[in-house]
XYZ file of C-alpha atoms in Angstrom:
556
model
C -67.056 -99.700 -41.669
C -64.067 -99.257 -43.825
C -66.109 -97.760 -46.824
C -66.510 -94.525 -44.043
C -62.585 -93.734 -44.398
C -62.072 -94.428 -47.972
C -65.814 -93.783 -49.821
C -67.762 -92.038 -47.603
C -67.241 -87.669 -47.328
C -65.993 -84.823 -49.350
C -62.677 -85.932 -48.872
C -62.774 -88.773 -50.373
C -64.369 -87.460 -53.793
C -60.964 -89.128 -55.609
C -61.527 -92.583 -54.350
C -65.048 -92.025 -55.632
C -63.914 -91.091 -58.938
C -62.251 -94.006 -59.314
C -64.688 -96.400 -58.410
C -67.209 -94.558 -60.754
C -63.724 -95.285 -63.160
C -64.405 -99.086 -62.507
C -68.300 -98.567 -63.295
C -69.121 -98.689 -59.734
C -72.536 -96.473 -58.762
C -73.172 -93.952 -56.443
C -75.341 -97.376 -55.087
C -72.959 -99.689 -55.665
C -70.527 -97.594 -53.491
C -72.711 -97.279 -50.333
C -73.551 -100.708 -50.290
C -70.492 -103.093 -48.134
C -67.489 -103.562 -50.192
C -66.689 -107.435 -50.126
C -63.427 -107.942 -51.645
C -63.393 -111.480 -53.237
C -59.752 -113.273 -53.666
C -59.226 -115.193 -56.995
C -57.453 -117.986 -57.293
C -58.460 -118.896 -60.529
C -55.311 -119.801 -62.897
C -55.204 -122.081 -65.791
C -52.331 -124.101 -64.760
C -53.480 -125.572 -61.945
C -56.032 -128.335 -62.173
C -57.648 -127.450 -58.861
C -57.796 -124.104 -59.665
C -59.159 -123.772 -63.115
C -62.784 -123.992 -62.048
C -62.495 -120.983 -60.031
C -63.810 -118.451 -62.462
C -67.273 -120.108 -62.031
C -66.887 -120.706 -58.015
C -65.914 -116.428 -58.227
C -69.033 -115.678 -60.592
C -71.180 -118.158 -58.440
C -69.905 -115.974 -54.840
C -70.475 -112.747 -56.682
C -73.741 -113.083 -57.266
C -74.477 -114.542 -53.773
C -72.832 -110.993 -52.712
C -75.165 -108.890 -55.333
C -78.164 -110.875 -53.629
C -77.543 -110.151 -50.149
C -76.822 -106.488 -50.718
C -73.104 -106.197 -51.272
C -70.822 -104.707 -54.216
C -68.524 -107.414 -54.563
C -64.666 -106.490 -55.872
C -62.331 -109.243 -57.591
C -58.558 -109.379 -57.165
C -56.289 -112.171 -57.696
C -53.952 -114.241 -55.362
C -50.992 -116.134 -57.134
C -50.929 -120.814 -56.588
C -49.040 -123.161 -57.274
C -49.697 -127.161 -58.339
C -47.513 -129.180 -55.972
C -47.926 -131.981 -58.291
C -46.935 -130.388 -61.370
C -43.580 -128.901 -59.355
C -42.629 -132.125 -57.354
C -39.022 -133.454 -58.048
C -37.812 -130.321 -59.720
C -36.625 -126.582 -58.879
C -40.060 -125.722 -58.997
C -41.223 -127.312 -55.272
C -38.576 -125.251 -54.106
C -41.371 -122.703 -54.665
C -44.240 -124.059 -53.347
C -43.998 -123.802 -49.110
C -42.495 -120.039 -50.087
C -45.498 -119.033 -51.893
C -48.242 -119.514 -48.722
C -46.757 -116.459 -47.337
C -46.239 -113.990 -50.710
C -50.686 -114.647 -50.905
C -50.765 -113.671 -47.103
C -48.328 -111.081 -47.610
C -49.950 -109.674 -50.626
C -53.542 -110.471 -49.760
C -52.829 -108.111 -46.644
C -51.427 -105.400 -49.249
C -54.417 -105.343 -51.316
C -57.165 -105.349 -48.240
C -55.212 -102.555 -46.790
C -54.513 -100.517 -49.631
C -58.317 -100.388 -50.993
C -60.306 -100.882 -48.043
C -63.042 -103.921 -47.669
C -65.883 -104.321 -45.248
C -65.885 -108.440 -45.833
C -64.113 -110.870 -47.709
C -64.681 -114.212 -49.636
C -61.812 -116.263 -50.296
C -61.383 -118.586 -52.568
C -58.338 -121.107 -52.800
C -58.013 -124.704 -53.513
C -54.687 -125.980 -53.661
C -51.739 -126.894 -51.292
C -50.644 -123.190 -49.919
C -53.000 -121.450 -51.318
C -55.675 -122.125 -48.455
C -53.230 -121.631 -45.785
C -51.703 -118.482 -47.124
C -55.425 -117.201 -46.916
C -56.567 -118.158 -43.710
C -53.205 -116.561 -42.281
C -54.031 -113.052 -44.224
C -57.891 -113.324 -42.542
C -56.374 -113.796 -39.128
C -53.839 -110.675 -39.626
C -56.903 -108.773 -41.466
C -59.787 -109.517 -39.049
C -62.113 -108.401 -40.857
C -65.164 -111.132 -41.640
C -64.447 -113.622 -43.985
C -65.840 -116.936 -45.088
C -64.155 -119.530 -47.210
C -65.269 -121.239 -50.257
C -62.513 -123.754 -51.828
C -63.304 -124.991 -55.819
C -63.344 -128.772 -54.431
C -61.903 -131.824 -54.168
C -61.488 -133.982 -57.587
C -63.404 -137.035 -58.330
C -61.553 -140.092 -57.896
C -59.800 -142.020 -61.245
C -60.849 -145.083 -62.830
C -58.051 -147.306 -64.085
C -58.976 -151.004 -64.862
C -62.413 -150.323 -62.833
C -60.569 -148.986 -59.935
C -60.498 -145.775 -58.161
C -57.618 -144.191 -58.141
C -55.942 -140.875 -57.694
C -52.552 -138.834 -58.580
C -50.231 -140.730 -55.476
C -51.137 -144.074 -57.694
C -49.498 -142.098 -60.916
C -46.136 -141.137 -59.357
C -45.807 -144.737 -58.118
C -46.701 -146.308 -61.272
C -43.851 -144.205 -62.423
C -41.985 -146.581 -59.731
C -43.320 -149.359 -61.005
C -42.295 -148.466 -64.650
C -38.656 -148.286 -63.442
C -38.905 -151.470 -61.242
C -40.691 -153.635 -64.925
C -43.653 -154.342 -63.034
C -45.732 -152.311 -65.836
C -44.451 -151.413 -69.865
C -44.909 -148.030 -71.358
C -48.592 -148.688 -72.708
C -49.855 -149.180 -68.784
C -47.697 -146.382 -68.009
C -49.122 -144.055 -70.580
C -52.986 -145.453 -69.808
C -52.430 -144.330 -66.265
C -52.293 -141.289 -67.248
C -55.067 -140.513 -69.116
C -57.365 -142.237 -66.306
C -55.894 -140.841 -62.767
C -56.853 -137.336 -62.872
C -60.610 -137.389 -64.888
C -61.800 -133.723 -63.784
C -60.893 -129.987 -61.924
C -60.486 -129.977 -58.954
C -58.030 -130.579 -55.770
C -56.263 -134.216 -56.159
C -58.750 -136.424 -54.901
C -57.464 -138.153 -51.912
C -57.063 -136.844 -48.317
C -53.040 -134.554 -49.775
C -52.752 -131.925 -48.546
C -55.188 -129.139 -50.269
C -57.862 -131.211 -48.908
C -56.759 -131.997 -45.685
C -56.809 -127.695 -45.308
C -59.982 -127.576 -47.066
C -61.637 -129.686 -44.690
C -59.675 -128.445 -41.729
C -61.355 -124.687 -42.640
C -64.919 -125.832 -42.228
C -63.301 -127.194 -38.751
C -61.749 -123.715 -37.873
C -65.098 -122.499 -38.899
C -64.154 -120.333 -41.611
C -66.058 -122.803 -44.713
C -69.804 -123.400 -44.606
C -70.525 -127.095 -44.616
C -69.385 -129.072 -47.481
C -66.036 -126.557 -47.944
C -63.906 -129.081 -47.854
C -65.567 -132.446 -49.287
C -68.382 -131.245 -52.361
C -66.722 -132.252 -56.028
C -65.225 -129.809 -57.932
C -67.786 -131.193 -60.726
C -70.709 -130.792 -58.919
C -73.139 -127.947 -59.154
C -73.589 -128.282 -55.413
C -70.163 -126.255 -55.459
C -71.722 -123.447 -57.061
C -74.696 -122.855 -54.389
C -72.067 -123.252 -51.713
C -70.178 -120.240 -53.317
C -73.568 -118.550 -53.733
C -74.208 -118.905 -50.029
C -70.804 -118.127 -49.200
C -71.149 -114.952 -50.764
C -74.506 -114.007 -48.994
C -73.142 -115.170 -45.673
C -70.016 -112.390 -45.822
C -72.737 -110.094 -45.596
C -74.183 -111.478 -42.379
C -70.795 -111.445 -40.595
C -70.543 -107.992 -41.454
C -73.879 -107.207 -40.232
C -73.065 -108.831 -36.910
C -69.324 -108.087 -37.239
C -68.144 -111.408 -36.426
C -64.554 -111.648 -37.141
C -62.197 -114.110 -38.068
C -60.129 -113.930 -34.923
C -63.096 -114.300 -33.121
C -63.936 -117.774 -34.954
C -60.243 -118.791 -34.688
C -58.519 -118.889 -31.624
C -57.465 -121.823 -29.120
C -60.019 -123.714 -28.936
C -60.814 -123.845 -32.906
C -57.449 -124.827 -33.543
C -57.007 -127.841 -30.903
C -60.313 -128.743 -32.625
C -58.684 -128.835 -35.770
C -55.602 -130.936 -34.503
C -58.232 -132.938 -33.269
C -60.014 -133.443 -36.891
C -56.762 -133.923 -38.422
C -55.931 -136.523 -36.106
C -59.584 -138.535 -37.006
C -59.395 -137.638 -41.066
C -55.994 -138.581 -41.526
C -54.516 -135.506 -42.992
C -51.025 -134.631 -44.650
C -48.156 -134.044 -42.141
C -48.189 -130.984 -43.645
C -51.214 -129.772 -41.700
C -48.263 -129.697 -38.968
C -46.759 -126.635 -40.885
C -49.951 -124.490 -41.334
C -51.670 -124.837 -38.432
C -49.024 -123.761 -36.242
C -48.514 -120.839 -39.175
C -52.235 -120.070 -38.562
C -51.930 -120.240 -34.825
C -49.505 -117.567 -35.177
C -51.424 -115.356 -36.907
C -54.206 -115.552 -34.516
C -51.593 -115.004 -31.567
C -51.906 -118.568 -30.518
C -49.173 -120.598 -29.213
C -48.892 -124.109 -30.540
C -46.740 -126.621 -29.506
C -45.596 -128.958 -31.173
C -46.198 -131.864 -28.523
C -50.054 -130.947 -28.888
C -49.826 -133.304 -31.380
C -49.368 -136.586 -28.872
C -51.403 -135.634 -26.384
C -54.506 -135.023 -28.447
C -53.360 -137.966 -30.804
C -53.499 -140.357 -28.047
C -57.360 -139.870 -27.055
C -58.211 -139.304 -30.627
C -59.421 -142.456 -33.124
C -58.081 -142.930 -36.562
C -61.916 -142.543 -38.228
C -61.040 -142.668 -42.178
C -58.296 -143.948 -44.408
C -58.911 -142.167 -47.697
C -56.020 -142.401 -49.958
C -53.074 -142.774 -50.197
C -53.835 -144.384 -46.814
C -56.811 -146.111 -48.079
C -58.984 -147.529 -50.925
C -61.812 -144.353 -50.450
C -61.479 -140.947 -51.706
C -63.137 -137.512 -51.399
C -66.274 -137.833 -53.153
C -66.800 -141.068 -50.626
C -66.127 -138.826 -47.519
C -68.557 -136.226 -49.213
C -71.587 -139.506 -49.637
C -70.933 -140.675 -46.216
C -71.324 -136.853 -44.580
C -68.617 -135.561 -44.898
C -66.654 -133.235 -42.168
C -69.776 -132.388 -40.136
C -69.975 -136.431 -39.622
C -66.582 -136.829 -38.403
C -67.235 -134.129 -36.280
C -70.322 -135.485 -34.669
C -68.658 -138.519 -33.779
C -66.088 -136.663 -32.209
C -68.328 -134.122 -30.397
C -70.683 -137.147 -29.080
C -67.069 -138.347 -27.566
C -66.382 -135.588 -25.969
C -63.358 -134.580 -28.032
C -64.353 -131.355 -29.332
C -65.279 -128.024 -27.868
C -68.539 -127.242 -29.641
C -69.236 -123.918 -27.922
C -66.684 -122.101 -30.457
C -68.134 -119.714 -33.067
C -68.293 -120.120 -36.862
C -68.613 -118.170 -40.213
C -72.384 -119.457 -39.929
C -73.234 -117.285 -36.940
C -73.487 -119.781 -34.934
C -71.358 -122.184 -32.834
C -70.046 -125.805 -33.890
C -72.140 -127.502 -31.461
C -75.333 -126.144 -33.559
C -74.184 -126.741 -36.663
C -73.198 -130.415 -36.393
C -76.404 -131.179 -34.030
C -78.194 -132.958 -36.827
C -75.183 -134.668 -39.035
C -75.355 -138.462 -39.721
C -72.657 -141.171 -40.648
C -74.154 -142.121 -43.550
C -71.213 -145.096 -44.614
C -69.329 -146.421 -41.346
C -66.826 -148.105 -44.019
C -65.575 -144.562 -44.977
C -66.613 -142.922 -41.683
C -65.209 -145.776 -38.961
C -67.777 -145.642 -36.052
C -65.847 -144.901 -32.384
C -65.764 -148.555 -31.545
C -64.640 -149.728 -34.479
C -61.861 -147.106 -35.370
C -58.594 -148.094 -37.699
C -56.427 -147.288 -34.578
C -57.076 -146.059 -31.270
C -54.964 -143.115 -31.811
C -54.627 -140.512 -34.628
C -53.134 -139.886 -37.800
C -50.217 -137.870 -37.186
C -47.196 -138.413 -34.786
C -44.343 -136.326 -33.636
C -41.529 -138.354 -32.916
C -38.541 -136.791 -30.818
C -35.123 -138.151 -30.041
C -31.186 -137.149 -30.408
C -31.658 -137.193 -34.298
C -34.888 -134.742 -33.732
C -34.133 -133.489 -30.495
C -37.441 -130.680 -31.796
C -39.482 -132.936 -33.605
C -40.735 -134.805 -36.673
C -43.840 -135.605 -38.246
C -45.318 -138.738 -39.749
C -48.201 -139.606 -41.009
C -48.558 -143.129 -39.081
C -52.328 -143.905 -40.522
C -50.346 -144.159 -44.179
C -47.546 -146.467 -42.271
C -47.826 -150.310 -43.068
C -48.148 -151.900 -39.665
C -44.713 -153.989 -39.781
C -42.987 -150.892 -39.938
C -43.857 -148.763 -37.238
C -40.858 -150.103 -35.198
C -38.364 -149.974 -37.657
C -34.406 -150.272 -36.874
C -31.888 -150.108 -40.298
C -28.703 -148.400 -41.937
C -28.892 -145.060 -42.685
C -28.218 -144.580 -46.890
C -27.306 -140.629 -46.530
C -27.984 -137.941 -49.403
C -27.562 -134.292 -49.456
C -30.479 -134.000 -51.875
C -33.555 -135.483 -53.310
C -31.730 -135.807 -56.485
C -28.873 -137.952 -54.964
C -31.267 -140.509 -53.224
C -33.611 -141.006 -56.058
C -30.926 -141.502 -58.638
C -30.066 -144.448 -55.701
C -33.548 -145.698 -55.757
C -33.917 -145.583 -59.318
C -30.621 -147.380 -59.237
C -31.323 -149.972 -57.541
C -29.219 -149.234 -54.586
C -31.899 -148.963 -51.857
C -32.180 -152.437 -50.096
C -34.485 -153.763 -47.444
C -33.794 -152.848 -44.128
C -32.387 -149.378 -45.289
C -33.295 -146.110 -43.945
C -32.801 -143.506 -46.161
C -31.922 -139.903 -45.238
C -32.293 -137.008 -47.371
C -31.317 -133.823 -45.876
C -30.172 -130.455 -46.721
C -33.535 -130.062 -47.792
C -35.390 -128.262 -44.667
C -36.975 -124.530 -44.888
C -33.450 -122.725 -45.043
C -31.573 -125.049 -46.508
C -33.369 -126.766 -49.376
C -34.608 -123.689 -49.627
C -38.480 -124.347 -49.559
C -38.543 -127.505 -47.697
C -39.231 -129.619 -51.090
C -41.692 -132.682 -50.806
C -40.291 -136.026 -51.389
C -43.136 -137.842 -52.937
C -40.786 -139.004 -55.747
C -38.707 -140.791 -53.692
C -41.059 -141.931 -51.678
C -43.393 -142.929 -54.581
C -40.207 -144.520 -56.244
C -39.641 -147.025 -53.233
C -43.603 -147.729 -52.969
C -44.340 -148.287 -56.729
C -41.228 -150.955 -56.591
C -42.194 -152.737 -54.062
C -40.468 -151.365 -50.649
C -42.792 -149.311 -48.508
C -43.235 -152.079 -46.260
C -39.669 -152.530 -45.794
C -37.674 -149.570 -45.847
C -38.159 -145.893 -43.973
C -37.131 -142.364 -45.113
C -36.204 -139.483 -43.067
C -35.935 -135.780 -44.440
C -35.697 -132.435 -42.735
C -37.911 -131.841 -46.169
C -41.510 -132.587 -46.032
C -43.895 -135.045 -47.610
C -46.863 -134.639 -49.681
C -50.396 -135.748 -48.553
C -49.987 -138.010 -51.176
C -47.252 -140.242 -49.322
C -47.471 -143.244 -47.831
C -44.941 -145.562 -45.865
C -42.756 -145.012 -43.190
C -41.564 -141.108 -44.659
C -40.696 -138.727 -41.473
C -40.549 -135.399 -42.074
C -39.691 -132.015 -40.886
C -36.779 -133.206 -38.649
C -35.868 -130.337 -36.621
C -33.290 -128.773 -36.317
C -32.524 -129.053 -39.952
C -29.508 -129.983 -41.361
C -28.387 -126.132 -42.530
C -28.712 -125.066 -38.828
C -26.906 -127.662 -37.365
C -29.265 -130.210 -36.451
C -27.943 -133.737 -35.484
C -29.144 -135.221 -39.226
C -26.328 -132.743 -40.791
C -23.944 -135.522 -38.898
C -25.556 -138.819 -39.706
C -23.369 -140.719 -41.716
C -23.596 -143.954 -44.255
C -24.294 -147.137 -42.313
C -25.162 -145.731 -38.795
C -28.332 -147.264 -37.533
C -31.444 -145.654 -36.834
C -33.909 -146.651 -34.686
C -38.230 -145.461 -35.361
C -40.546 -146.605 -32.630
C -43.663 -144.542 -34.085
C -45.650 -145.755 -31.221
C -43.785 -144.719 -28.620
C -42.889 -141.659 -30.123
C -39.110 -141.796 -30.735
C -36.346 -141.689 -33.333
C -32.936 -142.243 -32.203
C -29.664 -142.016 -34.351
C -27.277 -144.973 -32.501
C -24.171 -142.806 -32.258
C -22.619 -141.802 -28.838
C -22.628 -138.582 -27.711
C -18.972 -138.371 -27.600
C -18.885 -139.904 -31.252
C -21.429 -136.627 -32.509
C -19.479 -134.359 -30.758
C -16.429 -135.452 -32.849
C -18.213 -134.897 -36.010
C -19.794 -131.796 -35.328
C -16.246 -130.515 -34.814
C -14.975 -131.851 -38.039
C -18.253 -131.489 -40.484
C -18.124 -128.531 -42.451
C -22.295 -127.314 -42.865
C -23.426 -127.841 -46.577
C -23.779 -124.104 -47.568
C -25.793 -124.372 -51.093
C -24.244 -122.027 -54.090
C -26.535 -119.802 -56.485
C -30.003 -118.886 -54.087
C -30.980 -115.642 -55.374
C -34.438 -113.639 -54.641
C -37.270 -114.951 -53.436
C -35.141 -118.037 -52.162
C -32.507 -116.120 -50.984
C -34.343 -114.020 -48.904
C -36.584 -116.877 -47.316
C -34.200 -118.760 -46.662
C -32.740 -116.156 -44.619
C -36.079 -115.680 -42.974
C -38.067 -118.596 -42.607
C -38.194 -120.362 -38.888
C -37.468 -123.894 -38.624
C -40.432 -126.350 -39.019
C -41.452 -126.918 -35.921
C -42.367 -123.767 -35.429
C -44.197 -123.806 -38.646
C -41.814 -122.375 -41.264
C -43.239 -119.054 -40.640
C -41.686 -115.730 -41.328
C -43.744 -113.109 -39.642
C -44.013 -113.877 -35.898
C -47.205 -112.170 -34.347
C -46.311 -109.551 -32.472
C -50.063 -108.446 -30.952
């Protein structure tokens, strides 16, 4: 145990006197040390129930025998930093918690963890630091949010930014705009439709690192709290059998994961953090995983922004052990793997139930044949992009328009905004990737903007950026290679066409070869003025997005 090089012996009589500095016993100090990571802030809504979730886990610790330790980890709230400076932040931030998470382990020595995270990067950053730790862990997120009412309808924060959309369009006047508000976000928790904290939420109970109802139990509920409580008596039995967190996540975990991704309908950007993950366990991924196991994988569930249900319906109907069952029965899963229960998937899913086929589509009856996500390739991605084809209308999956190019979000949704943005168009924002925006931004203002007035079903956007979970429409991501690296969107220009065949997998920019190769040699690369620190030094970093953005490549 780590306690025997840091607690335990005459030598280490300092450490001990500064434990017995923090209050900690001579008892307290020879039971396990389980260090639990805060995320608790007060700026984020998902995160401001934490305190409790943290109380709830340390007591589940104290019960089964453990001295449990509190330290911090830093998130962000993509929703309060989207279409500013800010979500240049946000991507950079999942690897300062791994990076620091793995200082703080190291430096003060735990037997077991507990994490707790919530938001966007927060849950990635710390499923990354327990792969490079290995030491047992179990996850325990503060929940999804329950759903808003507005007018007697459910609705949830990707409604809000294209209201804003509609507000700029006339369709609504200030007083709707303003009552919007107050109704869309009615408690803590992570925003309540299938974005992205969720999608990672749920994706850990897949991995196996979350006890059931990690990634689906309302932030509200007290239910929450007895999960934390269990989470934190749990650590204790990992510990005891020293079951470790690269021995829960490995290859098989993590195609099971793509696989639940592809059935749930999760944010394109599980497409960054799983690979991230992957590394961290020493796993290759490639991006083309994502077609083959999209192609013998159903479409189960269209929560929002893709559909009319929400988290707190996933959560009534069964939640992620459901979806799993139905995929397990199917023969799409590998239930042998291990989990932070102690025992396999196969066990812990035996007895789960679809209890509402209208949130939880039965295997005949699926909302497409194939899943969620799609990588499409071509001469414009000649490495891949991501869409989230559930959230595409189905008139636009084979889309062909002009290309309205914009070296920034800014430019192209002062165009929307505008007015400028026609039917037909596709719209291009680049300069925006990992290195070059820096951060990769998310476009859900743009995207929003051209929903809330009216467009979705009629015009297509293409970033080396990202997209938030909250998206919907024809919005392709993570184009790689990005535009600051010399990627083929760096040389798009205004009126080429552009031709999106999500089915089949391909996005083509209808330029010659000859014709590129003239503009590459004539296109100076858009080198942005003024990064400084944390920025600066990603951005110098960071790997393009197909490989996950990542920064630390595993190295054994």
């Amino acid at each position: 145990m780590i306690k025997d090089t840091i607690v335990d012996g005459f030598q280490n009589a300092p450490h001990r006197s500064l434990y017995h500095a923090l209050g900690l016993t001579d008892e307290e100090q020879a039971r396990p040390l389980i260090g639990i990571v805060s995320s608790y802030n007060e700026i984020v809504p998902g995160h401001m129930n934490l305190d409790k979730i943290v109380d709830a886990v340390k007591l589940g610790v104290a019960m089964a025998g453990g001295t449990p330790i509190v330290f911090p980890a830093i998130a962000v709230c993509d929703g309060i930093a989207m279409g500013h400076t800010g979500m240049k932040y946000s991507l950079i931030t999942r690897d300062m918690i791994a990076d620091s998470t793995e200082a703080m382990v190291m430096a003060h020595g735990f037997d077991g963890l507990v994490m707790v995270p919530n938001c966007d990067k927060n849950v990635p950053g710390l499923l990354m630091a327990a792969a490079r730790l290995n030491i047992p862990t179990v996850f325990v997120s503060g929940g999804p949010m329950l759903a808003g009412r507005v007018h007697g309808h459910k609705t949830s924060l990707s409604s809000m930014f294209e209201a804003v959309g509609a507000y700029k369009a006339g369709k609504i006047d200030e007083e709707e705009l303003h009552y919007c508000e107050e109704h869309t976000c009615p408690s803590c928790g992570s925003c309540s439709g299938m974005y992205t904290a969720n999608s990672m939420n749920c994706l850990t109970e897949v991995l196996g690192m979350g006890l059931k109802g990690n990634g689906t139990i309302p932030a509200p509920y007290s239910a929450r709290l007895e999960l934390a409580k269990h989470a934190g008596m749990q650590v204790l039995e990992l510990v005891k059998k020293n079951i470790r967190p690269r021995d829960i996540m490995n290859e098989k975990s993590i195609r099971n994961a793509l696989t639940a991704d592809m059935a749930l309908g999760c944010s394109t950007n599980s497409m960054l953090h799983l690979p991230a993950i992957a590394n961290e366990c020493g796993v290759k991924f490639d991006l083309s995983m994502a077609n083959e196991i999209s192609e013998k994988t159903p479409n189960l569930c269209h929560l929002a922004p893709a559909g009319p249900t929400y988290m707190e319906d996933l959560n009534e109907a069964g939640g992620v052990y459901a979806v799993l069952k139905q995929l397990a029965d199917a023969g799409l899963l590998d239930t042998s793997v291990m989990t932070c229960t102690g025992k396999t998937m196969g066990e812990n899913i035996a007895n789960a139930v679809n209890k509402d086929p209208e949130v939880i589509r039965p295997l005949d009856n699926p909302y497409s044949k194939t899943g969620g996500i799609a990588v499409l390739r071509g001469n414009l991605a000649p490495d891949g992009c991501v869409v989230k084809r559930s959230a595409v209308a189905p008139e636009m999956l084979v889309h062909e328009g002009p290309a309205r190019v914009f070296n920034s979000e800014e430019e192209a949704i002062a165009a929307i905004y505008a007015g400028k943005i026609k039917a037909g168009d596709v719209v291009v924002i680049r300069y925006e990737g990992p290195a070059g925006g820096p951060g990769m931004r998310e476009m859900l203002n743009p995207t929003s903007a051209i929903a809330g007035m009216g467009l979705d079903k009629e015009v297509a956007l293409i970033t080396d950026g990202r997209f938030s979970g909250a998206t919907r429409g024809a919005s392709i991501g993570h184009v790689s290679p990005e535009a600051v690296r010399g990627g083929t969107i760096a040389y798009v220009q205004e009126g080429d066409l552009i031709s999106i065949n999500i089915p089949a997998y391909s996005i083509e920019l209808k330029v010659s070869d000859e014709e590129l190769a003239k503009r590459k040699a004539s296109t100076k690369i858009l080198q942005k003025e003024g990064i400084k620190g944390a920025l600066k030094r990603y951005s110098m970093q960071v790997s393009s997005a197909d490989k996950g953005a990542i920064i630390n490549q595993f190295e054994g």
